[in-house]
mmCIF file of C-alpha atoms in Angstrom:
data_model
loop_
_atom_site.group_PDB
_atom_site.id
_atom_site.type_symbol
_atom_site.label_atom_id
_atom_site.label_comp_id
_atom_site.label_asym_id
_atom_site.label_seq_id
_atom_site.Cartn_x
_atom_site.Cartn_y
_atom_site.Cartn_z
ATOM 1 C CA MET D 4 0.032 -0.001 0.005
ATOM 2 C CA THR D 5 2.887 2.422 0.928
ATOM 3 C CA ASP D 6 4.495 1.483 -2.449
ATOM 4 C CA LEU D 7 1.355 2.208 -4.156
ATOM 5 C CA LEU D 8 0.953 5.623 -2.552
ATOM 6 C CA HIS D 9 4.247 6.603 -3.922
ATOM 7 C CA THR D 10 3.548 5.543 -7.535
ATOM 8 C CA ARG D 11 2.883 7.980 -10.066
ATOM 9 C CA ILE D 12 -0.821 7.261 -11.361
ATOM 10 C CA PRO D 13 -2.125 9.307 -14.309
ATOM 11 C CA ARG D 14 -4.365 12.174 -12.925
ATOM 12 C CA ARG D 15 -7.291 11.311 -15.064
ATOM 13 C CA THR D 16 -7.391 8.075 -13.366
ATOM 14 C CA VAL D 17 -7.470 9.558 -9.897
ATOM 15 C CA LEU D 18 -10.309 11.999 -11.165
ATOM 16 C CA GLN D 19 -12.468 9.184 -12.550
ATOM 17 C CA ALA D 20 -12.142 7.166 -9.192
ATOM 18 C CA ALA D 21 -13.239 10.297 -7.329
ATOM 19 C CA THR D 22 -16.050 10.946 -9.513
ATOM 20 C CA VAL D 23 -17.178 7.258 -8.995
ATOM 21 C CA GLY D 24 -16.905 7.594 -5.379
ATOM 22 C CA ALA D 25 -16.402 4.998 -2.661
ATOM 23 C CA VAL D 26 -18.541 2.419 -4.083
ATOM 24 C CA GLY D 27 -17.119 0.235 -7.123
ATOM 25 C CA VAL D 28 -13.339 1.345 -6.514
ATOM 26 C CA SER D 29 -10.583 -0.742 -5.843
ATOM 27 C CA PRO D 30 -9.618 -0.440 -2.043
ATOM 28 C CA ALA D 31 -6.234 0.298 -3.244
ATOM 29 C CA LEU D 32 -7.059 3.086 -5.800
ATOM 30 C CA ARG D 33 -9.698 4.483 -3.148
ATOM 31 C CA ALA D 34 -7.091 4.787 -0.579
ATOM 32 C CA LEU D 35 -4.971 6.692 -3.126
ATOM 33 C CA VAL D 36 -7.883 9.069 -3.801
ATOM 34 C CA HIS D 37 -8.384 9.711 -0.278
ATOM 35 C CA ALA D 38 -4.823 10.241 0.348
ATOM 36 C CA GLN D 39 -4.661 13.137 -2.383
ATOM 37 C CA GLY D 40 -7.707 14.569 -0.764
ATOM 38 C CA SER D 41 -10.556 14.293 -3.576
ATOM 39 C CA ASP D 42 -12.977 12.658 -0.942
ATOM 40 C CA ALA D 43 -11.781 14.737 2.155
ATOM 41 C CA PRO D 44 -14.584 16.159 4.072
ATOM 42 C CA GLU D 45 -15.545 19.817 2.675
ATOM 43 C CA LYS D 46 -16.571 20.790 6.132
ATOM 44 C CA LYS D 47 -14.070 19.800 8.833
ATOM 45 C CA GLU D 48 -16.324 20.660 11.904
ATOM 46 C CA VAL D 49 -20.055 19.978 11.992
ATOM 47 C CA ARG D 50 -22.856 20.713 14.566
ATOM 48 C CA ILE D 51 -25.322 17.701 15.230
ATOM 49 C CA GLY D 52 -28.241 18.601 17.501
ATOM 50 C CA PHE D 53 -29.772 16.052 19.630
ATOM 51 C CA ILE D 54 -32.445 15.566 22.297
ATOM 52 C CA PRO D 55 -31.657 14.234 25.741
ATOM 53 C CA LEU D 56 -32.501 10.589 25.035
ATOM 54 C CA THR D 57 -30.586 7.187 25.336
ATOM 55 C CA ASP D 58 -30.690 6.916 21.487
ATOM 56 C CA CYS D 59 -28.615 10.152 20.849
ATOM 57 C CA ALA D 60 -25.758 7.769 21.949
ATOM 58 C CA SER D 61 -24.239 6.966 18.761
ATOM 59 C CA VAL D 62 -23.765 10.723 18.031
ATOM 60 C CA VAL D 63 -22.195 11.397 21.371
ATOM 61 C CA MET D 64 -19.777 8.462 21.235
ATOM 62 C CA ALA D 65 -18.517 9.055 17.752
ATOM 63 C CA SER D 66 -17.535 12.532 19.154
ATOM 64 C CA VAL D 67 -16.436 11.391 22.784
ATOM 65 C CA LEU D 68 -14.304 8.291 21.334
ATOM 66 C CA GLY D 69 -12.775 10.311 18.554
ATOM 67 C CA ILE D 70 -14.138 8.282 15.869
ATOM 68 C CA ASP D 71 -14.906 11.247 13.857
ATOM 69 C CA GLN D 72 -11.553 12.415 13.628
ATOM 70 C CA LYS D 73 -10.736 9.140 11.790
ATOM 71 C CA TYR D 74 -12.927 10.007 9.121
ATOM 72 C CA GLY D 75 -11.657 13.753 8.999
ATOM 73 C CA VAL D 76 -14.451 15.311 10.807
ATOM 74 C CA LYS D 77 -15.052 16.962 14.211
ATOM 75 C CA ILE D 78 -18.365 16.388 15.597
ATOM 76 C CA ILE D 79 -19.956 18.842 18.083
ATOM 77 C CA PRO D 80 -22.873 17.449 19.614
ATOM 78 C CA THR D 81 -25.530 20.209 20.522
ATOM 79 C CA LYS D 82 -27.874 19.633 23.274
ATOM 80 C CA GLU D 83 -31.709 20.919 22.222
ATOM 81 C CA ALA D 84 -34.646 21.596 24.264
ATOM 82 C CA SER D 85 -37.326 20.317 21.771
ATOM 83 C CA TRP D 86 -38.067 18.666 18.556
ATOM 84 C CA ALA D 87 -39.380 21.896 17.129
ATOM 85 C CA GLY D 88 -36.194 23.567 17.947
ATOM 86 C CA VAL D 89 -34.195 20.840 16.224
ATOM 87 C CA ARG D 90 -36.329 21.222 13.139
ATOM 88 C CA ASP D 91 -36.146 24.965 12.971
ATOM 89 C CA LYS D 92 -32.263 24.909 13.467
ATOM 90 C CA LEU D 93 -31.967 22.151 10.792
ATOM 91 C CA VAL D 94 -33.992 24.385 8.359
ATOM 92 C CA ASN D 95 -32.284 27.552 9.050
ATOM 93 C CA GLY D 96 -28.657 26.088 8.981
ATOM 94 C CA GLU D 97 -27.868 26.441 12.548
ATOM 95 C CA LEU D 98 -27.198 22.671 12.925
ATOM 96 C CA ASP D 99 -25.572 20.822 10.118
ATOM 97 C CA PHE D 100 -27.289 17.336 10.962
ATOM 98 C CA ALA D 101 -29.543 16.213 13.926
ATOM 99 C CA HIS D 102 -30.304 13.044 15.817
ATOM 100 C CA VAL D 103 -33.891 13.564 15.047
ATOM 101 C CA LEU D 104 -37.406 11.665 14.849
ATOM 102 C CA TYR D 105 -38.004 9.940 11.495
ATOM 103 C CA GLY D 106 -41.264 11.364 11.003
ATOM 104 C CA LEU D 107 -40.279 14.764 11.585
ATOM 105 C CA VAL D 108 -38.034 14.667 8.727
ATOM 106 C CA TYR D 109 -40.533 13.392 6.278
ATOM 107 C CA GLY D 110 -43.050 16.140 7.772
ATOM 108 C CA VAL D 111 -40.713 18.971 6.846
ATOM 109 C CA HIS D 112 -39.956 17.614 3.465
ATOM 110 C CA LEU D 113 -43.737 17.611 2.820
ATOM 111 C CA GLY D 114 -44.453 21.035 4.608
ATOM 112 C CA VAL D 115 -46.507 19.181 7.392
ATOM 113 C CA GLY D 116 -46.165 20.576 10.964
ATOM 114 C CA GLY D 117 -43.855 23.510 9.991
ATOM 115 C CA PRO D 118 -41.816 25.055 7.275
ATOM 116 C CA LYS D 119 -41.157 22.942 4.032
ATOM 117 C CA LYS D 120 -37.655 22.178 2.904
ATOM 118 C CA ASP D 121 -36.323 19.448 0.925
ATOM 119 C CA MET D 122 -34.567 16.900 3.386
ATOM 120 C CA ALA D 123 -32.343 13.948 3.627
ATOM 121 C CA VAL D 124 -32.184 10.752 5.958
ATOM 122 C CA LEU D 125 -28.585 9.214 5.989
ATOM 123 C CA MET D 126 -28.935 6.430 8.245
ATOM 124 C CA THR D 127 -31.050 4.962 10.850
ATOM 125 C CA LEU D 128 -29.644 5.441 14.412
ATOM 126 C CA ASN D 129 -31.452 3.015 16.249
ATOM 127 C CA HIS D 130 -34.459 0.150 16.315
ATOM 128 C CA ASN D 131 -36.767 -0.257 19.281
ATOM 129 C CA GLY D 132 -36.248 0.994 22.832
ATOM 130 C CA GLN D 133 -39.175 3.506 23.388
ATOM 131 C CA ALA D 134 -42.277 2.612 25.565
ATOM 132 C CA ILE D 135 -45.745 3.962 26.446
ATOM 133 C CA THR D 136 -46.248 5.026 30.004
ATOM 134 C CA LEU D 137 -49.590 5.122 31.910
ATOM 135 C CA SER D 138 -49.816 7.045 35.242
ATOM 136 C CA ARG D 139 -50.225 5.384 38.307
ATOM 137 C CA LYS D 140 -53.408 6.860 38.913
ATOM 138 C CA LEU D 141 -54.685 4.800 35.926
ATOM 139 C CA ALA D 142 -52.757 1.666 37.157
ATOM 140 C CA ASP D 143 -54.400 1.754 40.411
ATOM 141 C CA LYS D 144 -57.833 1.753 38.599
ATOM 142 C CA GLY D 145 -56.563 -1.306 36.628
ATOM 143 C CA ALA D 146 -55.641 0.248 33.250
ATOM 144 C CA VAL D 147 -52.139 -1.267 32.829
ATOM 145 C CA ASN D 148 -52.095 -2.380 29.201
ATOM 146 C CA GLY D 149 -54.089 -1.402 26.053
ATOM 147 C CA ALA D 150 -57.037 -3.604 26.745
ATOM 148 C CA SER D 151 -57.616 -2.585 30.226
ATOM 149 C CA LEU D 152 -57.046 0.963 29.198
ATOM 150 C CA ALA D 153 -60.000 0.863 26.723
ATOM 151 C CA GLN D 154 -62.143 -0.949 29.300
ATOM 152 C CA LEU D 155 -61.535 1.967 31.905
ATOM 153 C CA MET D 156 -61.948 4.752 29.031
ATOM 154 C CA ALA D 157 -65.344 2.843 28.259
ATOM 155 C CA LYS D 158 -66.598 2.706 32.012
ATOM 156 C CA GLU D 159 -65.188 6.203 33.259
ATOM 157 C CA ARG D 160 -65.917 8.742 30.669
ATOM 158 C CA ARG D 161 -63.977 11.889 30.751
ATOM 159 C CA GLU D 162 -61.352 13.642 28.883
ATOM 160 C CA TYR D 163 -58.080 11.408 28.891
ATOM 161 C CA THR D 164 -54.945 13.261 27.917
ATOM 162 C CA PHE D 165 -51.811 11.484 26.402
ATOM 163 C CA ALA D 166 -48.682 13.097 25.043
ATOM 164 C CA GLN D 167 -46.502 12.419 22.307
ATOM 165 C CA THR D 168 -43.260 14.348 21.366
ATOM 166 C CA PHE D 169 -43.972 15.890 17.946
ATOM 167 C CA PRO D 170 -47.105 15.740 15.790
ATOM 168 C CA THR D 171 -45.431 13.799 12.666
ATOM 169 C CA GLY D 172 -42.708 12.211 14.649
ATOM 170 C CA THR D 173 -42.295 8.527 15.909
ATOM 171 C CA HIS D 174 -43.740 8.579 19.288
ATOM 172 C CA ALA D 175 -47.000 10.207 18.073
ATOM 173 C CA MET D 176 -47.172 7.311 15.568
ATOM 174 C CA TRP D 177 -46.679 4.547 17.998
ATOM 175 C CA LEU D 178 -49.196 6.085 20.438
ATOM 176 C CA TYR D 179 -51.836 6.471 17.865
ATOM 177 C CA TYR D 180 -51.160 2.924 16.441
ATOM 178 C CA TRP D 181 -51.284 1.261 19.795
ATOM 179 C CA LEU D 182 -54.532 3.074 21.061
ATOM 180 C CA ALA D 183 -56.130 2.344 17.667
ATOM 181 C CA ALA D 184 -55.121 -1.538 18.008
ATOM 182 C CA HIS D 185 -57.234 -1.406 21.138
ATOM 183 C CA GLY D 186 -60.249 0.080 19.812
ATOM 184 C CA ILE D 187 -59.291 3.768 21.027
ATOM 185 C CA HIS D 188 -59.530 6.473 18.353
ATOM 186 C CA PRO D 189 -56.586 8.676 19.403
ATOM 187 C CA LEU D 190 -58.389 11.875 17.803
ATOM 188 C CA LYS D 191 -61.694 11.386 18.873
ATOM 189 C CA ASP D 192 -61.518 9.411 22.012
ATOM 190 C CA ALA D 193 -58.658 11.393 23.537
ATOM 191 C CA LYS D 194 -56.839 14.704 23.934
ATOM 192 C CA VAL D 195 -53.313 14.267 22.634
ATOM 193 C CA ILE D 196 -50.768 17.011 23.288
ATOM 194 C CA THR D 197 -47.195 17.630 22.571
ATOM 195 C CA VAL D 198 -44.248 17.642 25.348
ATOM 196 C CA PRO D 199 -40.622 17.689 24.933
ATOM 197 C CA PRO D 200 -39.102 14.343 25.882
ATOM 198 C CA PRO D 201 -37.219 15.552 28.998
ATOM 199 C CA GLN D 202 -40.549 17.321 30.269
ATOM 200 C CA MET D 203 -42.623 14.221 30.036
ATOM 201 C CA VAL D 204 -41.855 12.938 33.773
ATOM 202 C CA ALA D 205 -42.509 16.314 35.317
ATOM 203 C CA ASN D 206 -45.659 16.734 33.625
ATOM 204 C CA MET D 207 -46.984 13.441 34.516
ATOM 205 C CA ARG D 208 -46.054 14.201 38.193
ATOM 206 C CA VAL D 209 -48.450 17.227 38.390
ATOM 207 C CA GLY D 210 -51.192 15.508 36.503
ATOM 208 C CA ASN D 211 -51.067 16.981 33.063
ATOM 209 C CA MET D 212 -51.508 13.668 31.305
ATOM 210 C CA ASP D 213 -52.838 10.066 31.840
ATOM 211 C CA GLY D 214 -49.986 8.527 29.568
ATOM 212 C CA PHE D 215 -47.453 9.399 27.208
ATOM 213 C CA CYS D 216 -45.100 7.850 24.480
ATOM 214 C CA VAL D 217 -41.403 8.867 24.742
ATOM 215 C CA GLY D 218 -37.890 7.348 24.285
ATOM 216 C CA GLU D 219 -35.785 6.135 27.187
ATOM 217 C CA PRO D 220 -34.793 7.005 29.946
ATOM 218 C CA TRP D 221 -38.124 8.698 30.465
ATOM 219 C CA ASN D 222 -40.266 5.878 30.737
ATOM 220 C CA HIS D 223 -37.907 4.030 33.138
ATOM 221 C CA ARG D 224 -37.470 7.265 35.018
ATOM 222 C CA ALA D 225 -41.306 7.649 35.432
ATOM 223 C CA ILE D 226 -41.124 4.000 37.209
ATOM 224 C CA MET D 227 -38.060 4.939 39.460
ATOM 225 C CA ASP D 228 -40.020 7.822 40.363
ATOM 226 C CA GLY D 229 -43.045 6.153 41.314
ATOM 227 C CA ILE D 230 -45.470 8.173 38.915
ATOM 228 C CA GLY D 231 -46.074 5.601 36.108
ATOM 229 C CA ILE D 232 -45.959 2.162 34.811
ATOM 230 C CA THR D 233 -44.901 0.870 31.269
ATOM 231 C CA ALA D 234 -47.835 -0.428 29.431
ATOM 232 C CA THR D 235 -46.154 -1.598 26.522
ATOM 233 C CA THR D 236 -42.833 -1.029 24.781
ATOM 234 C CA THR D 237 -42.525 -0.050 20.955
ATOM 235 C CA GLN D 238 -40.832 -3.075 20.053
ATOM 236 C CA ALA D 239 -43.943 -5.081 21.119
ATOM 237 C CA ILE D 240 -46.016 -2.658 18.863
ATOM 238 C CA TRP D 241 -43.440 -3.325 15.813
ATOM 239 C CA LYS D 242 -40.459 -5.459 16.224
ATOM 240 C CA ASP D 243 -37.295 -3.787 15.135
ATOM 241 C CA HIS D 244 -39.088 -0.628 14.270
ATOM 242 C CA PRO D 245 -37.092 2.347 12.776
ATOM 243 C CA GLU D 246 -36.729 5.073 15.573
ATOM 244 C CA LYS D 247 -34.453 8.131 15.124
ATOM 245 C CA VAL D 248 -32.289 9.025 12.158
ATOM 246 C CA LEU D 249 -29.413 10.978 11.112
ATOM 247 C CA GLY D 250 -31.010 13.926 9.473
ATOM 248 C CA THR D 251 -29.987 16.866 7.510
ATOM 249 C CA THR D 252 -31.207 19.072 4.542
ATOM 250 C CA ALA D 253 -31.009 18.011 0.906
ATOM 251 C CA ASP D 254 -29.128 21.170 0.184
ATOM 252 C CA PHE D 255 -26.317 20.086 3.057
ATOM 253 C CA VAL D 256 -25.745 16.517 1.217
ATOM 254 C CA GLN D 257 -25.543 18.294 -2.426
ATOM 255 C CA LYS D 258 -22.989 21.149 -0.921
ATOM 256 C CA TYR D 259 -20.894 18.712 1.215
ATOM 257 C CA PRO D 260 -21.232 15.120 -0.023
ATOM 258 C CA ASN D 261 -17.991 13.956 1.414
ATOM 259 C CA THR D 262 -18.778 15.489 4.742
ATOM 260 C CA ALA D 263 -22.235 13.819 4.833
ATOM 261 C CA ARG D 264 -20.449 10.473 3.926
ATOM 262 C CA ALA D 265 -17.716 10.997 6.588
ATOM 263 C CA VAL D 266 -20.168 11.814 9.315
ATOM 264 C CA THR D 267 -22.334 8.825 8.553
ATOM 265 C CA ALA D 268 -19.442 6.496 8.736
ATOM 266 C CA ALA D 269 -18.211 7.959 12.000
ATOM 267 C CA ILE D 270 -21.601 7.287 13.588
ATOM 268 C CA LEU D 271 -22.118 3.890 12.064
ATOM 269 C CA GLU D 272 -18.701 2.884 13.459
ATOM 270 C CA ALA D 273 -19.734 4.236 16.990
ATOM 271 C CA SER D 274 -23.094 2.245 16.573
ATOM 272 C CA ARG D 275 -21.013 -0.681 16.016
ATOM 273 C CA TRP D 276 -18.822 0.014 19.090
ATOM 274 C CA ILE D 277 -21.889 0.497 21.284
ATOM 275 C CA ASP D 278 -23.467 -2.957 20.429
ATOM 276 C CA GLU D 279 -20.064 -4.859 20.570
ATOM 277 C CA SER D 280 -19.877 -5.502 24.390
ATOM 278 C CA LEU D 281 -21.620 -5.041 27.774
ATOM 279 C CA ALA D 282 -18.626 -2.962 28.855
ATOM 280 C CA HIS D 283 -19.173 -0.572 25.829
ATOM 281 C CA LYS D 284 -22.872 -0.127 26.690
ATOM 282 C CA ASN D 285 -21.963 0.651 30.304
ATOM 283 C CA GLN D 286 -19.394 3.213 29.180
ATOM 284 C CA MET D 287 -21.934 4.743 26.869
ATOM 285 C CA ALA D 288 -24.504 4.819 29.682
ATOM 286 C CA GLU D 289 -21.976 6.365 31.987
ATOM 287 C CA THR D 290 -21.109 8.998 29.544
ATOM 288 C CA ILE D 291 -24.441 10.118 28.088
ATOM 289 C CA ALA D 292 -26.109 10.272 31.797
ATOM 290 C CA GLY D 293 -23.839 13.224 32.350
ATOM 291 C CA LYS D 294 -25.472 16.884 32.546
ATOM 292 C CA ALA D 295 -24.004 17.939 29.174
ATOM 293 C CA TYR D 296 -26.066 14.936 27.401
ATOM 294 C CA VAL D 297 -29.401 13.513 29.029
ATOM 295 C CA ASN D 298 -28.533 14.438 32.664
ATOM 296 C CA THR D 299 -30.015 11.693 34.704
ATOM 297 C CA SER D 300 -28.680 8.901 36.768
ATOM 298 C CA VAL D 301 -26.767 6.097 35.169
ATOM 299 C CA ASP D 302 -29.251 3.481 36.466
ATOM 300 C CA ALA D 303 -32.164 5.112 34.494
ATOM 301 C CA ILE D 304 -30.298 4.297 31.699
ATOM 302 C CA ASN D 305 -28.244 1.195 31.735
ATOM 303 C CA GLN D 306 -30.895 -1.388 32.612
ATOM 304 C CA ARG D 307 -33.083 -1.131 29.533
ATOM 305 C CA ILE D 308 -30.226 -0.580 27.031
ATOM 306 C CA LEU D 309 -29.305 -4.153 28.222
ATOM 307 C CA GLY D 310 -32.906 -5.530 27.731
ATOM 308 C CA ARG D 311 -33.496 -5.674 31.327
ATOM 309 C CA TYR D 312 -37.008 -4.322 31.902
ATOM 310 C CA GLN D 313 -39.734 -3.908 34.585
ATOM 311 C CA ASP D 314 -43.276 -2.380 34.335
ATOM 312 C CA GLY D 315 -43.423 -0.824 37.678
ATOM 313 C CA LEU D 316 -45.828 -3.290 38.866
ATOM 314 C CA GLY D 317 -43.636 -5.983 39.921
ATOM 315 C CA LYS D 318 -43.195 -7.749 36.662
ATOM 316 C CA THR D 319 -39.704 -7.992 35.339
ATOM 317 C CA TRP D 320 -38.296 -9.518 31.919
ATOM 318 C CA ASP D 321 -35.415 -9.648 29.695
ATOM 319 C CA ASP D 322 -36.362 -8.259 26.264
ATOM 320 C CA PRO D 323 -34.324 -9.454 23.405
ATOM 321 C CA ASP D 324 -35.734 -6.720 21.221
ATOM 322 C CA HIS D 325 -34.076 -3.997 23.153
ATOM 323 C CA MET D 326 -32.547 -0.806 21.719
ATOM 324 C CA LYS D 327 -30.136 -1.577 19.117
ATOM 325 C CA PHE D 328 -27.937 0.664 17.638
ATOM 326 C CA TYR D 329 -26.064 -1.560 15.123
ATOM 327 C CA GLY D 330 -27.420 -5.201 15.686
ATOM 328 C CA GLY D 331 -24.848 -6.748 13.512
ATOM 329 C CA GLY D 332 -25.230 -4.289 10.782
ATOM 330 C CA ALA D 333 -29.235 -4.673 10.563
ATOM 331 C CA VAL D 334 -30.151 -1.300 12.154
ATOM 332 C CA ASN D 335 -28.703 1.390 10.101
ATOM 333 C CA PHE D 336 -29.797 1.128 6.695
ATOM 334 C CA PRO D 337 -32.192 3.745 5.770
ATOM 335 C CA TYR D 338 -34.869 1.487 4.183
ATOM 336 C CA LEU D 339 -37.222 3.070 1.868
ATOM 337 C CA SER D 340 -40.193 0.955 3.168
ATOM 338 C CA ASP D 341 -39.441 2.445 6.715
ATOM 339 C CA GLY D 342 -39.708 5.848 5.332
ATOM 340 C CA MET D 343 -42.917 5.114 3.578
ATOM 341 C CA TRP D 344 -44.560 3.849 6.575
ATOM 342 C CA PHE D 345 -44.651 7.115 8.377
ATOM 343 C CA LEU D 346 -46.249 8.807 5.324
ATOM 344 C CA THR D 347 -48.838 5.965 5.422
ATOM 345 C CA GLN D 348 -49.615 6.859 8.879
ATOM 346 C CA HIS D 349 -49.494 10.726 8.244
ATOM 347 C CA LYS D 350 -52.057 9.920 5.599
ATOM 348 C CA ARG D 351 -54.158 7.551 8.112
ATOM 349 C CA TRP D 352 -54.416 10.463 10.683
ATOM 350 C CA GLY D 353 -55.032 13.209 8.366
ATOM 351 C CA LEU D 354 -51.706 14.972 8.474
ATOM 352 C CA LEU D 355 -51.607 14.300 4.714
ATOM 353 C CA LYS D 356 -54.984 15.239 2.928
ATOM 354 C CA ASP D 357 -53.924 13.237 -0.104
ATOM 355 C CA HIS D 358 -51.878 10.105 -0.934
ATOM 356 C CA PRO D 359 -48.408 11.154 -1.680
ATOM 357 C CA ASP D 360 -45.972 9.531 -4.282
ATOM 358 C CA TYR D 361 -44.881 7.194 -1.466
ATOM 359 C CA LEU D 362 -41.978 5.547 -3.075
ATOM 360 C CA GLY D 363 -40.709 8.720 -4.786
ATOM 361 C CA VAL D 364 -40.930 10.762 -1.651
ATOM 362 C CA ALA D 365 -38.817 7.887 0.056
ATOM 363 C CA LYS D 366 -36.436 7.702 -2.619
ATOM 364 C CA ALA D 367 -35.860 11.571 -2.464
ATOM 365 C CA ILE D 368 -35.216 11.775 1.280
ATOM 366 C CA ASN D 369 -33.599 8.263 2.170
ATOM 367 C CA ARG D 370 -30.079 8.653 0.666
ATOM 368 C CA THR D 371 -29.270 5.089 0.257
ATOM 369 C CA ASP D 372 -26.401 6.124 -2.095
ATOM 370 C CA VAL D 373 -24.636 8.011 0.766
ATOM 371 C CA TYR D 374 -25.170 5.309 3.294
ATOM 372 C CA ARG D 375 -23.647 2.718 0.962
ATOM 373 C CA GLN D 376 -20.637 4.823 0.524
ATOM 374 C CA ALA D 377 -20.170 5.263 4.221
ATOM 375 C CA ALA D 378 -20.924 1.583 5.010
ATOM 376 C CA THR D 379 -18.025 0.636 2.799
ATOM 377 C CA ALA D 380 -15.866 3.009 4.299
ATOM 378 C CA ALA D 381 -16.853 1.622 7.898
ATOM 379 C CA LYS D 382 -16.928 -1.966 6.643
ATOM 380 C CA ALA D 383 -20.531 -2.595 7.612
ATOM 381 C CA PRO D 384 -22.757 -4.953 5.595
ATOM 382 C CA LEU D 385 -25.433 -3.768 3.289
ATOM 383 C CA PRO D 386 -29.000 -5.457 2.840
ATOM 384 C CA ALA D 387 -30.050 -7.236 -0.405
ATOM 385 C CA SER D 388 -33.155 -5.141 -0.836
ATOM 386 C CA ASP D 389 -34.133 -1.478 0.030
ATOM 387 C CA MET D 390 -37.427 -2.677 1.450
ATOM 388 C CA ARG D 391 -38.304 -4.812 4.514
ATOM 389 C CA SER D 392 -41.516 -6.504 5.572
ATOM 390 C CA HIS D 393 -42.994 -6.671 9.256
ATOM 391 C CA LYS D 394 -46.309 -7.734 11.084
ATOM 392 C CA LEU D 395 -47.399 -5.164 13.577
ATOM 393 C CA VAL D 396 -49.069 -5.719 16.840
ATOM 394 C CA ASP D 397 -52.559 -5.929 15.333
ATOM 395 C CA GLY D 398 -51.434 -8.486 12.714
ATOM 396 C CA VAL D 399 -51.332 -6.216 9.933
ATOM 397 C CA VAL D 400 -48.494 -6.781 7.731
ATOM 398 C CA TRP D 401 -46.397 -3.787 6.254
ATOM 399 C CA ASP D 402 -44.076 -4.532 3.436
ATOM 400 C CA GLY D 403 -44.168 -1.230 1.249
ATOM 401 C CA LYS D 404 -45.893 -2.896 -1.796
ATOM 402 C CA ASP D 405 -49.286 -1.031 -2.056
ATOM 403 C CA PRO D 406 -48.856 1.883 0.541
ATOM 404 C CA ALA D 407 -51.962 3.581 -0.542
ATOM 405 C CA LYS D 408 -54.317 0.463 0.106
ATOM 406 C CA TYR D 409 -52.450 -0.110 3.358
ATOM 407 C CA ALA D 410 -53.006 3.386 4.618
ATOM 408 C CA ASP D 411 -56.719 3.265 3.585
ATOM 409 C CA GLY D 412 -57.289 -0.111 5.019
ATOM 410 C CA PHE D 413 -57.499 0.657 8.675
ATOM 411 C CA LYS D 414 -60.746 0.696 10.494
ATOM 412 C CA LEU D 415 -59.749 3.456 12.724
ATOM 413 C CA LYS D 416 -58.459 6.687 10.861
ATOM 414 C CA ALA D 417 -59.034 10.378 10.689
#
């Protein structure tokens, strides 16, 4: 390899390799191209917004461990107060990237729930690991899961309030899907409010909501504080569901393609590092529990990332489908079908008035080309297809083949 780098290769050959990119170029020539700077990141320092949640870990660890420097960039993790703030700072360029809700990126792209701007999803940051929490007051009346909640709501009629974190986001969609699967219409039978993740527990403590859907560690924190119980996990709604993504604007990817690839590769490698061992997960928990990141106790984080669950009512279990950051390489590919699913739910609940071009929108947003290049650089495996299939909690199969029929096929909808 050293000999090759000192060998004079025609400039045209190097430029052709740079044009092709990281995919399809021999490793030796790719290394030469990189050494000559043709695929070096155009922007050396990037700001990545995050919300204080366990699943910001791969972004944080890529920076803390210095993995970013290996790929020629410096990641500055930037703590944000709300998803609306993340959205606005991405759109106006204050943030270069963000740890962000999958459905938020799609909503911005289509002008739903805020300003319209062409967006990009570069990778999936995690699968699973969110939950729906019900208040102790509901649990004391017997509402401890979807079926018993539906029974109580039918028996004791009043206004029931549930919270999610952003109108087009993942938590809203998990909450709506779960309620509807148990015969509760989320828009007619309940009041749904938006609360930033770190404020969920405090709001439940003072009685502002009967339940909420949020990422960890806030569900486990509610149990530790004695104010809530876990009614279900999101992996029980959809095993290996997509959750947060690395999001940016389409303009950024166009202007800084090498930077987009480098940052994706760095976070991909950090994702693999987290999932490699128990020691790494514990180190990650200790790091992100700090005030600069999630700002909670380590024990609020480190149990559920290992799959050690309790429901707050005495039940404990080991969940093999806990939060995964890499999962042997299965987690991070930005499947087109994953993005399309959020569009079907946005249509189902009236956030979209008409059926969009489901596949066309997903192809525009999910930059599988950038991911493939980053995965090659980080030596991560790639799937055989851009689509995947799953059966959700109500028995309905999602495979992305007929999204309009799927969206219209639900009994409960807007």
